[in-house]
PDB file of C-alpha atoms in Angstrom:
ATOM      1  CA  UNK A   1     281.797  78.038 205.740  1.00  0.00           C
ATOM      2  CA  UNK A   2     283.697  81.230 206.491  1.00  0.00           C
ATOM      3  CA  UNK A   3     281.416  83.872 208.618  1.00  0.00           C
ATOM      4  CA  UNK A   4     282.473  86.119 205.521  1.00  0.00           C
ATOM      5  CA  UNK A   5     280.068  83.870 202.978  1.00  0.00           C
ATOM      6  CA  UNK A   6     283.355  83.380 200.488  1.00  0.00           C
ATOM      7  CA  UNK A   7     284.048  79.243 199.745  1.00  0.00           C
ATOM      8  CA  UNK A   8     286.270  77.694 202.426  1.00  0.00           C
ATOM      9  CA  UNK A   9     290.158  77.096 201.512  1.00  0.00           C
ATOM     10  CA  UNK A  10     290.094  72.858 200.572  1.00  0.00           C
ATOM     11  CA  UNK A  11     293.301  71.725 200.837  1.00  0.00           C
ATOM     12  CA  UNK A  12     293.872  68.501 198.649  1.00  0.00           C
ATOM     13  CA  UNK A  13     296.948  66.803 196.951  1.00  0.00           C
ATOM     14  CA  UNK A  14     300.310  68.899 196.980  1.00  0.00           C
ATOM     15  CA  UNK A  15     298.647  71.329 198.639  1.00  0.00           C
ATOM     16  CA  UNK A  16     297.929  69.507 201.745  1.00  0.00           C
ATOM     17  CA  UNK A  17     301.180  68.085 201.811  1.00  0.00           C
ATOM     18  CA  UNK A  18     303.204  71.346 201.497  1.00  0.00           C
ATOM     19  CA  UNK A  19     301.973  72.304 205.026  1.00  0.00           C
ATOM     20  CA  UNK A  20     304.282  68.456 206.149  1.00  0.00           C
ATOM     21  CA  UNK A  21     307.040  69.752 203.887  1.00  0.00           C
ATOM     22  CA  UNK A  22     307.704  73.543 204.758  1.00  0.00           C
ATOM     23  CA  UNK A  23     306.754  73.849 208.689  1.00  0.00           C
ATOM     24  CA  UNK A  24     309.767  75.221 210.333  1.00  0.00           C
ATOM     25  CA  UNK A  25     308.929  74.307 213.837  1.00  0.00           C
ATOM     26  CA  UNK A  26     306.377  72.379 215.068  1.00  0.00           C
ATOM     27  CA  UNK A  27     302.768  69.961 213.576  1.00  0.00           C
ATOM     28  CA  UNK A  28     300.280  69.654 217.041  1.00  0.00           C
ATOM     29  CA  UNK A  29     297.557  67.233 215.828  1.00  0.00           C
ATOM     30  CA  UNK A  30     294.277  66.841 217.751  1.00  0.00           C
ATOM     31  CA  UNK A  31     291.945  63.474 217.135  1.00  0.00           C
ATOM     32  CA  UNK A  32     289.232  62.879 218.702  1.00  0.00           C
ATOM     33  CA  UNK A  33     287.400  60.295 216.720  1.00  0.00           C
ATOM     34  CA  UNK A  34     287.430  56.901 217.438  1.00  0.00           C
ATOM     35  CA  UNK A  35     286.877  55.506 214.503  1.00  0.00           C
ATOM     36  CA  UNK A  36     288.275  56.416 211.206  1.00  0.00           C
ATOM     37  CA  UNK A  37     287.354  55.212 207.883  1.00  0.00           C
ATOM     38  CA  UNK A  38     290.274  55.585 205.490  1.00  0.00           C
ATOM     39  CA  UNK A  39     290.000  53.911 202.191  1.00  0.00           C
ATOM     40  CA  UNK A  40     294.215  53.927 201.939  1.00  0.00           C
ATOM     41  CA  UNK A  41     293.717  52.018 205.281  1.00  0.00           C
ATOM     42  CA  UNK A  42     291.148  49.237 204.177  1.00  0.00           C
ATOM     43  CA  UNK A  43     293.109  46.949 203.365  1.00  0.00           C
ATOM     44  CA  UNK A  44     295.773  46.766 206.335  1.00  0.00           C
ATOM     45  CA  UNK A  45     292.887  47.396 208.740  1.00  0.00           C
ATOM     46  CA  UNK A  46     291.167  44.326 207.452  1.00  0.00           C
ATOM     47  CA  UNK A  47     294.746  42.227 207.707  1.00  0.00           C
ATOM     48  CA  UNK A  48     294.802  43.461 211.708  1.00  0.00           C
ATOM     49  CA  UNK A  49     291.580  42.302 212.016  1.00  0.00           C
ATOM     50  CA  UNK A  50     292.118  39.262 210.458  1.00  0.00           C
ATOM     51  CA  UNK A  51     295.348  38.395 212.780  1.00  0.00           C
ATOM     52  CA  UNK A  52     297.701  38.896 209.852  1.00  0.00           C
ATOM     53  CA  UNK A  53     301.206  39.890 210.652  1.00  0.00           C
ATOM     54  CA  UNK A  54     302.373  44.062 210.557  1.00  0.00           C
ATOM     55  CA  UNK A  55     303.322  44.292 206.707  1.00  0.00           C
ATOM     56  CA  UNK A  56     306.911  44.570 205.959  1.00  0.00           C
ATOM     57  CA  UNK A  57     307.706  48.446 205.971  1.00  0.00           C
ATOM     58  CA  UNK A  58     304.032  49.586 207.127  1.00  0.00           C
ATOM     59  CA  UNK A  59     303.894  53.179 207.409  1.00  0.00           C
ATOM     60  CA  UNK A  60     307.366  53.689 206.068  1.00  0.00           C
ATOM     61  CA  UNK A  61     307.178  56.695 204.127  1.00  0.00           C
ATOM     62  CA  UNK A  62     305.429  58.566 207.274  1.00  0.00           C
ATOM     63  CA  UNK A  63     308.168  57.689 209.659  1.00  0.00           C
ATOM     64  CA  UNK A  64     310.790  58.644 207.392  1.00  0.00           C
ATOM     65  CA  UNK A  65     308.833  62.355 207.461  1.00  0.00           C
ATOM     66  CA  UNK A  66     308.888  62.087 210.951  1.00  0.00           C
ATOM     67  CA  UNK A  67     312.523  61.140 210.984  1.00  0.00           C
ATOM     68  CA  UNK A  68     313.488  63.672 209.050  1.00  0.00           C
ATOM     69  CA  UNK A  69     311.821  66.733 210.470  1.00  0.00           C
ATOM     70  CA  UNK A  70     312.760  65.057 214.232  1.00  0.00           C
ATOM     71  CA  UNK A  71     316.217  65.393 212.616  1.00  0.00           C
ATOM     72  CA  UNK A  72     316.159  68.910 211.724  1.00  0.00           C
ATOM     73  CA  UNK A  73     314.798  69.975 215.232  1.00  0.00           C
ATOM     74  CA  UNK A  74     310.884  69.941 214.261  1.00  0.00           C
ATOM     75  CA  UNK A  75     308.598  68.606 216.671  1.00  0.00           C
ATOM     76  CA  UNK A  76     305.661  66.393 215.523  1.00  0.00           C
ATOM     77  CA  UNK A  77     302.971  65.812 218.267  1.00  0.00           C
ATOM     78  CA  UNK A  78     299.628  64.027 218.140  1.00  0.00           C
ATOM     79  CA  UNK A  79     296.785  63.829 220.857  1.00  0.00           C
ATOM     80  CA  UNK A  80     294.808  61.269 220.320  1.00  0.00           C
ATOM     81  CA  UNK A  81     291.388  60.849 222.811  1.00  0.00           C
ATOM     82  CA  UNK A  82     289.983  57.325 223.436  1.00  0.00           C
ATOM     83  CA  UNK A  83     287.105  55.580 225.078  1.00  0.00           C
ATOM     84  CA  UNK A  84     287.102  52.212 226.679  1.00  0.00           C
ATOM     85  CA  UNK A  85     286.208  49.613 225.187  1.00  0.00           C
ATOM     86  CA  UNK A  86     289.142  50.469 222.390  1.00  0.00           C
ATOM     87  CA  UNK A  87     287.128  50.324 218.655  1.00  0.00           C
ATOM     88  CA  UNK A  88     288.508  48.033 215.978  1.00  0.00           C
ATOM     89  CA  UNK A  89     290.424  50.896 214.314  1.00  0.00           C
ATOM     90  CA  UNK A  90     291.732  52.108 217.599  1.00  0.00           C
ATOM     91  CA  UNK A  91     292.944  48.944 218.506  1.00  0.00           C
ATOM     92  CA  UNK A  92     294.424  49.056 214.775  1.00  0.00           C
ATOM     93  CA  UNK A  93     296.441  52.215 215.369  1.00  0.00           C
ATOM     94  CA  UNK A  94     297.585  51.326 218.856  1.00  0.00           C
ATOM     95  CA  UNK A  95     298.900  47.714 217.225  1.00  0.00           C
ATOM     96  CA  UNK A  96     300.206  48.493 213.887  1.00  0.00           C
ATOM     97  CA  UNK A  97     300.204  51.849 213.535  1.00  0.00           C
ATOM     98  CA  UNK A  98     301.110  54.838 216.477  1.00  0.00           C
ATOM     99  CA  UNK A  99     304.400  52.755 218.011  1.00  0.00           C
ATOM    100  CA  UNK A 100     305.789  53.066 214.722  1.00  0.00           C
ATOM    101  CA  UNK A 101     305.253  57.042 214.633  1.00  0.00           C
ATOM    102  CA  UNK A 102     307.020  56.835 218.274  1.00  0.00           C
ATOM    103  CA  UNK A 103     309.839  54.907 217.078  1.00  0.00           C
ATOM    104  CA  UNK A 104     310.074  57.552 214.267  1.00  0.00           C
ATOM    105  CA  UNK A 105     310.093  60.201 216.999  1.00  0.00           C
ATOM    106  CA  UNK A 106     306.489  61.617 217.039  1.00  0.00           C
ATOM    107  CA  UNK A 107     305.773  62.356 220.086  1.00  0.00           C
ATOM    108  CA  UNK A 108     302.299  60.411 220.811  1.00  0.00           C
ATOM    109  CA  UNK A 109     299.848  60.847 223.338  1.00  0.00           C
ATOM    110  CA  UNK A 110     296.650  59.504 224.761  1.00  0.00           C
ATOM    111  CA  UNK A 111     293.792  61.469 226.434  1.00  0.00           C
ATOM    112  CA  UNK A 112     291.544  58.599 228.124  1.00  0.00           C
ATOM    113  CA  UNK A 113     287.828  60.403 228.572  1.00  0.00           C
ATOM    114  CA  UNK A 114     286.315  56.760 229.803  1.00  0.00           C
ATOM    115  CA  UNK A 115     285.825  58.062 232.877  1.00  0.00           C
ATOM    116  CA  UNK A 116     286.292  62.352 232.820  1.00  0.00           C
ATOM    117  CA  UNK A 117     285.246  65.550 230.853  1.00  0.00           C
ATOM    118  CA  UNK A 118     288.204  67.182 229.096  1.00  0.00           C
ATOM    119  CA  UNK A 119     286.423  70.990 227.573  1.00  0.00           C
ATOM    120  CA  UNK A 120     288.066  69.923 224.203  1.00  0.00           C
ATOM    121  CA  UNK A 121     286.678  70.532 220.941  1.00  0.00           C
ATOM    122  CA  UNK A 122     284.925  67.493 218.621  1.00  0.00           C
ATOM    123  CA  UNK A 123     287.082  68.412 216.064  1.00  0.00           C
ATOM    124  CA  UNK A 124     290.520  66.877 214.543  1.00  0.00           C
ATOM    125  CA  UNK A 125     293.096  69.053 213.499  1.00  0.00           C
ATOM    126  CA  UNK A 126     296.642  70.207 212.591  1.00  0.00           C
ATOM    127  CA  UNK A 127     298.074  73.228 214.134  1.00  0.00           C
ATOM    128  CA  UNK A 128     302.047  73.912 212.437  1.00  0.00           C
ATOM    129  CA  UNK A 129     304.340  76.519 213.093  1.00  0.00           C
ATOM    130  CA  UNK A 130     301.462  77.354 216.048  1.00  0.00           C
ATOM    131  CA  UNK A 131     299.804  79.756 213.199  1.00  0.00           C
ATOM    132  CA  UNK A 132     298.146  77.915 210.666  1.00  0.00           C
ATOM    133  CA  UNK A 133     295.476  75.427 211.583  1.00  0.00           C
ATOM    134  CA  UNK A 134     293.710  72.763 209.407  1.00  0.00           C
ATOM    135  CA  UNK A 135     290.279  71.240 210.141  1.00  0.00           C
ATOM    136  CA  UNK A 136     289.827  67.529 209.453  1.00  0.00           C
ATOM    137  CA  UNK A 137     286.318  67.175 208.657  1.00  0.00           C
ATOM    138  CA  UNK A 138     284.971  63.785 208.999  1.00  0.00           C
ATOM    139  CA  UNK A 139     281.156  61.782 208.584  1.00  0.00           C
ATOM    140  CA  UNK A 140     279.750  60.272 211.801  1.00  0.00           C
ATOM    141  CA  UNK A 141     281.331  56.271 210.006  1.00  0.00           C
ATOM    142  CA  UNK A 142     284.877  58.401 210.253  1.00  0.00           C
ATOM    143  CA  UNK A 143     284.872  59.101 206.262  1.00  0.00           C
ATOM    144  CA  UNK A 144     287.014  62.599 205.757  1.00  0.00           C
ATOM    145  CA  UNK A 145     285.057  64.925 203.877  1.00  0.00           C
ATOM    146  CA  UNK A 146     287.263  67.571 203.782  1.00  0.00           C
ATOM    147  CA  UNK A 147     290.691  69.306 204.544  1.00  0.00           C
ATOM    148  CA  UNK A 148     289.763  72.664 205.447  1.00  0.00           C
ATOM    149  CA  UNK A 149     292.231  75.512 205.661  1.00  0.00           C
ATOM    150  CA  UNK A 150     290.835  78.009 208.829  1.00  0.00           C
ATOM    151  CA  UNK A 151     291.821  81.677 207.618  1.00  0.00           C
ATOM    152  CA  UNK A 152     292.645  83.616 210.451  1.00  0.00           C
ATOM    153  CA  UNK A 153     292.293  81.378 213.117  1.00  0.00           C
ATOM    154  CA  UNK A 154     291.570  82.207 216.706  1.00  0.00           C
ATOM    155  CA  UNK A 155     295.147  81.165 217.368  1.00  0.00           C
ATOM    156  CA  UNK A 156     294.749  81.385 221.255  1.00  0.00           C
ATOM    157  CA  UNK A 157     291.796  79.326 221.094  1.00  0.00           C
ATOM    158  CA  UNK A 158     293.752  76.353 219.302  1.00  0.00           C
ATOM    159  CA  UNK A 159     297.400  76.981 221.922  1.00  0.00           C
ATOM    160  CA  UNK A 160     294.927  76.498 224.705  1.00  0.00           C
ATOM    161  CA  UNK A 161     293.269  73.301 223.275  1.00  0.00           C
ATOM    162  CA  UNK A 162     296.545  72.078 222.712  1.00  0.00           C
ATOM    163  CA  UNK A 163     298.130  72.539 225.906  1.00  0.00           C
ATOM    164  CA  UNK A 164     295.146  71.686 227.523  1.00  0.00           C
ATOM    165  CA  UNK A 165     295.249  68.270 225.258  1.00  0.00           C
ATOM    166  CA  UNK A 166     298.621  67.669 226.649  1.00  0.00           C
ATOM    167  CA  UNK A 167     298.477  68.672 230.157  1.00  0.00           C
ATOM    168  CA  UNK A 168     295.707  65.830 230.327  1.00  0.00           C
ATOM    169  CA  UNK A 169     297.570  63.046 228.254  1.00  0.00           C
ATOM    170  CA  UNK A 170     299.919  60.329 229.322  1.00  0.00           C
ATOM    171  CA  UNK A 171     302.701  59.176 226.707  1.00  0.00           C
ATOM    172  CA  UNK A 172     301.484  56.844 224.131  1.00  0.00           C
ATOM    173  CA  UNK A 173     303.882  53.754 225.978  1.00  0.00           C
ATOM    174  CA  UNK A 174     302.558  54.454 229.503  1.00  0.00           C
ATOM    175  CA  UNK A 175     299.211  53.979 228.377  1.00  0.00           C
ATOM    176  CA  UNK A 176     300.178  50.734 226.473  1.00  0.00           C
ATOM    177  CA  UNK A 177     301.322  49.361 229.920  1.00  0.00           C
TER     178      UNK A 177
END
């Protein structure tokens, strides 16, 4: 809730996905869960599990966002953290899921915290255009609650997190090898 005591800015439907469509240089995402429950994802996560084959096109429509803003000169970045033993759904994303973003162009990284501290927050979320910030709140079973809009972020406080993020991650395909 805002320190102010006025209702949070939800961001849902088209106006979630206008923050994908109109950056102009640059989505930084931060997740630190290791286990998200996505209903969108049931299904697929279930197949993985199950030993199926990747499903023709999986992810497509993502990667062509990717592709495109790559192809304009955008930059799309993830940090993702991870404990040893992998979960299920991390084992999911590394599979089926994050080399696809890479082959798209999204640059994909790994923070391992098996065995170190890293002073980062417990909280996903997108930074674009290095201005705007959106929290990703999710329940303790990795449900989202929430897409929450942070008016007048501490910028600096979200630039450090992310360079700190990425001074402390490998590339996503060194850490598959």
């Amino acid at each position: 809730m805002p320190v102010d005591g006025s209702s949070p800015v939800l961001l849902d439907g088209d106006d979630w996905k206008a923050h994908f469509r109109n950056f102009k240089r640059s989505a930084f995402r931060l997740e630190v869960h290791q286990v998200y429950t996505m209903p969108n994802e049931a299904e697929t996560l279930s197949g993985f599990l199950a030993g199926d084959p990747i499903p023709e096109g999986f992810n497509a429509a993502w990667h062509q966002t990717i592709r495109g803003h790559v192809a304009a000169g955008r930059t799309m970045t993830r940090a993702k953290l991870v404990r040893r033993p992998l979960t299920d759904y991390s084992r999911y994303l590394f599979e089926w899921g994050i080399s696809g973003n890479v082959a798209a162009g999204e640059d994909y990284r790994i923070v391992d915290v098996t065995e170190r501290e890293v002073d980062l927050p417990n909280q996903d979320f997108w930074m674009f255009d290095e201005t705007t910030v959106v929290h990703l709140n999710y329940r303790p079973d990795g449900t989202q609650i929430n897409r929450e809009l942070i008016e007048s972020p501490d910028i600096n406080r979200y630039l450090a997190w992310r360079d700190l993020a990425l001074e402390s991650s490998i590339p996503f395909s060194d850490y598959r090898t």
